XYZ file of C-alpha atoms in Angstrom:
213
model
C -88.875 67.142 -45.834
C -86.408 65.309 -48.056
C -84.904 67.658 -50.632
C -83.320 66.958 -54.002
C -80.653 69.373 -55.263
C -79.716 69.059 -58.950
C -77.605 71.752 -60.623
C -78.462 74.115 -57.799
C -82.203 73.601 -58.152
C -83.936 72.477 -54.951
C -87.137 70.457 -54.960
C -88.982 68.456 -52.322
C -88.918 64.679 -52.754
C -91.389 64.185 -49.935
C -92.728 65.707 -46.781
C -92.999 63.628 -43.649
C -95.073 63.436 -40.553
C -93.950 64.758 -37.174
C -92.851 61.324 -35.988
C -90.423 61.126 -38.916
C -88.395 64.097 -37.687
C -84.922 63.606 -36.269
C -83.860 61.073 -38.883
C -80.212 60.010 -38.766
C -80.087 57.982 -41.961
C -80.967 58.265 -45.631
C -80.148 56.012 -48.593
C -81.072 55.842 -52.255
C -81.995 52.509 -53.829
C -81.070 51.576 -57.396
C -84.580 52.482 -58.577
C -84.196 55.899 -56.894
C -86.553 55.070 -54.042
C -85.532 57.066 -50.964
C -85.177 55.199 -47.662
C -85.082 57.068 -44.352
C -84.607 55.912 -40.761
C -87.205 57.315 -38.373
C -88.360 56.709 -34.808
C -91.067 54.421 -36.196
C -88.729 52.392 -38.356
C -87.418 52.632 -41.910
C -89.628 54.487 -44.358
C -89.446 54.353 -48.148
C -90.662 57.149 -50.395
C -91.254 56.739 -54.112
C -93.194 59.196 -56.238
C -94.455 60.880 -53.117
C -95.843 57.698 -51.546
C -94.641 56.933 -48.022
C -94.397 53.300 -46.885
C -93.133 51.799 -43.633
C -90.835 48.996 -44.824
C -89.351 48.110 -41.430
C -91.586 48.489 -38.393
C -89.171 48.903 -35.468
C -91.611 47.669 -32.837
C -92.571 44.568 -34.824
C -88.950 43.798 -35.736
C -87.602 44.208 -32.200
C -85.607 47.310 -33.093
C -85.311 50.532 -31.130
C -86.625 54.009 -31.877
C -83.041 55.240 -32.382
C -82.133 54.026 -35.852
C -79.068 55.536 -37.481
C -77.336 55.405 -40.875
C -78.524 53.308 -43.802
C -76.581 51.771 -46.698
C -77.345 49.678 -49.782
C -75.131 47.025 -51.354
C -75.075 45.982 -54.995
C -77.565 43.179 -54.363
C -80.287 45.492 -53.097
C -79.782 44.607 -49.428
C -80.435 47.486 -47.033
C -78.229 47.808 -43.939
C -79.675 49.568 -40.894
C -77.689 50.716 -37.863
C -79.819 50.382 -34.739
C -78.007 52.564 -32.237
C -80.589 51.880 -29.564
C -79.731 48.175 -29.428
C -76.129 48.418 -30.708
C -76.733 46.217 -33.737
C -76.645 46.385 -37.522
C -79.486 44.666 -39.363
C -79.694 43.673 -43.029
C -83.003 43.776 -44.910
C -83.028 41.574 -48.010
C -85.011 42.596 -51.118
C -87.737 40.152 -50.043
C -88.015 41.908 -46.671
C -86.248 39.255 -44.572
C -84.163 40.656 -41.697
C -80.868 39.205 -40.483
C -78.300 40.285 -37.916
C -75.020 41.566 -39.378
C -73.145 42.940 -36.376
C -73.558 43.590 -32.668
C -74.836 41.574 -29.749
C -77.486 43.915 -28.379
C -75.093 45.104 -25.670
C -73.190 48.326 -26.442
C -69.406 48.156 -26.324
C -67.660 50.014 -23.488
C -65.972 53.310 -24.317
C -62.255 52.827 -24.806
C -62.497 49.063 -25.146
C -60.114 47.205 -27.433
C -62.307 45.083 -29.699
C -61.225 41.695 -31.025
C -60.112 41.523 -34.655
C -61.177 39.255 -37.517
C -64.053 37.798 -35.527
C -67.687 37.039 -36.313
C -69.357 40.459 -36.485
C -72.671 39.036 -35.286
C -71.060 38.097 -31.963
C -69.044 41.308 -31.541
C -70.174 44.290 -29.486
C -70.363 47.613 -31.310
C -71.024 51.184 -30.248
C -72.816 54.158 -31.774
C -72.615 54.020 -35.564
C -72.449 57.442 -37.228
C -71.777 56.372 -40.804
C -72.040 53.300 -43.035
C -71.110 52.540 -46.620
C -70.370 49.518 -48.805
C -66.936 49.631 -50.470
C -66.043 48.299 -53.923
C -65.075 44.898 -52.489
C -68.430 44.433 -50.780
C -67.189 45.194 -47.275
C -69.568 47.026 -44.965
C -67.635 49.949 -43.489
C -68.881 51.741 -40.386
C -67.726 54.525 -38.112
C -67.972 53.458 -34.477
C -68.056 56.660 -32.427
C -67.862 54.794 -29.112
C -64.639 53.027 -30.061
C -63.204 55.848 -32.180
C -62.620 53.493 -35.093
C -63.595 52.806 -38.658
C -64.491 49.121 -38.779
C -65.114 46.759 -41.671
C -67.379 43.730 -41.950
C -66.207 41.455 -44.765
C -68.650 39.651 -47.090
C -67.895 36.513 -45.045
C -69.059 38.286 -41.859
C -65.740 38.974 -40.129
C -65.181 42.336 -38.436
C -61.874 44.141 -38.143
C -60.527 47.660 -37.602
C -59.687 49.731 -40.662
C -58.437 52.845 -38.851
C -58.383 54.651 -35.511
C -60.209 57.988 -35.686
C -60.770 60.384 -32.794
C -64.450 61.187 -33.389
C -65.500 59.431 -36.591
C -68.725 60.537 -38.230
C -69.514 60.601 -41.954
C -68.142 57.949 -44.293
C -67.937 57.763 -48.098
C -66.274 55.746 -50.872
C -65.476 57.155 -54.310
C -65.534 55.275 -57.617
C -61.810 54.520 -57.313
C -62.412 52.790 -53.982
C -60.853 55.490 -51.836
C -62.437 55.773 -48.387
C -63.082 59.138 -46.732
C -64.110 59.703 -43.132
C -64.830 62.901 -41.249
C -63.036 63.236 -37.909
C -64.884 65.717 -35.712
C -62.090 65.662 -33.144
C -59.695 67.477 -35.473
C -62.278 69.043 -37.792
C -61.030 67.376 -40.961
C -61.855 64.817 -43.628
C -59.355 61.961 -43.639
C -58.564 59.667 -46.553
C -57.933 56.022 -45.751
C -55.693 54.103 -45.592
C -53.112 56.876 -45.984
C -54.632 58.939 -43.188
C -53.928 62.166 -45.028
C -56.080 65.162 -44.165
C -57.936 66.770 -47.043
C -57.875 70.590 -47.187
C -61.305 72.212 -47.144
C -60.662 75.711 -48.477
C -57.987 76.125 -45.820
C -60.523 75.917 -43.006
C -61.359 73.392 -40.319
C -64.696 71.657 -40.229
C -67.032 71.701 -37.274
C -69.410 68.810 -36.559
C -69.793 66.809 -39.785
C -72.805 64.513 -39.909
C -72.500 62.832 -43.287
C -70.279 62.579 -46.370
C -71.010 61.760 -50.004
C -68.936 61.599 -53.189
C -70.398 62.789 -56.493
C -70.164 60.588 -59.637
C -67.438 62.895 -60.961
C -65.365 62.243 -57.836
């Protein structure tokens, strides 16, 4: 199920079928429709109604979809970890390639910088978010990097992170990434570690920043 937690009160947004289990991505559209990546594709849920908005088989995607992210124009970004690509779904449903070649990057490789993201190999994406400048930020677990795709489509490295996972941007534009190698949340670009009640984190899957910061 997808749960909503408001002021400590938990309620179910929707329940899903067995094939929807194991989701690695969830995103909220401007109209509060919930989008979830599943083995079947990307599913939307609004007012309890489930709809398959991206059919993986029909679109040539894999059954291993990962994080999702929305930009200010209503475009939905989908990390397809099975084919090592990132796909953009426009509001009219059209799909375009954003990053990746379909061939996963080799572990430990040194990727080229400021190159066309659609012709650049990527690895397993654990987190995605759009920053205040419209850049698509992603954590590439295979490369151990936070990478950025500019609005013009160029990809470059934002930071080196041991085991990058969750990714978030606050309203001031500060970027936070969880590093599972050291069990900490790191703020970029300073690289400072954020204390979490004096304890180390374990395996962080996702990050989010509340409206209050």
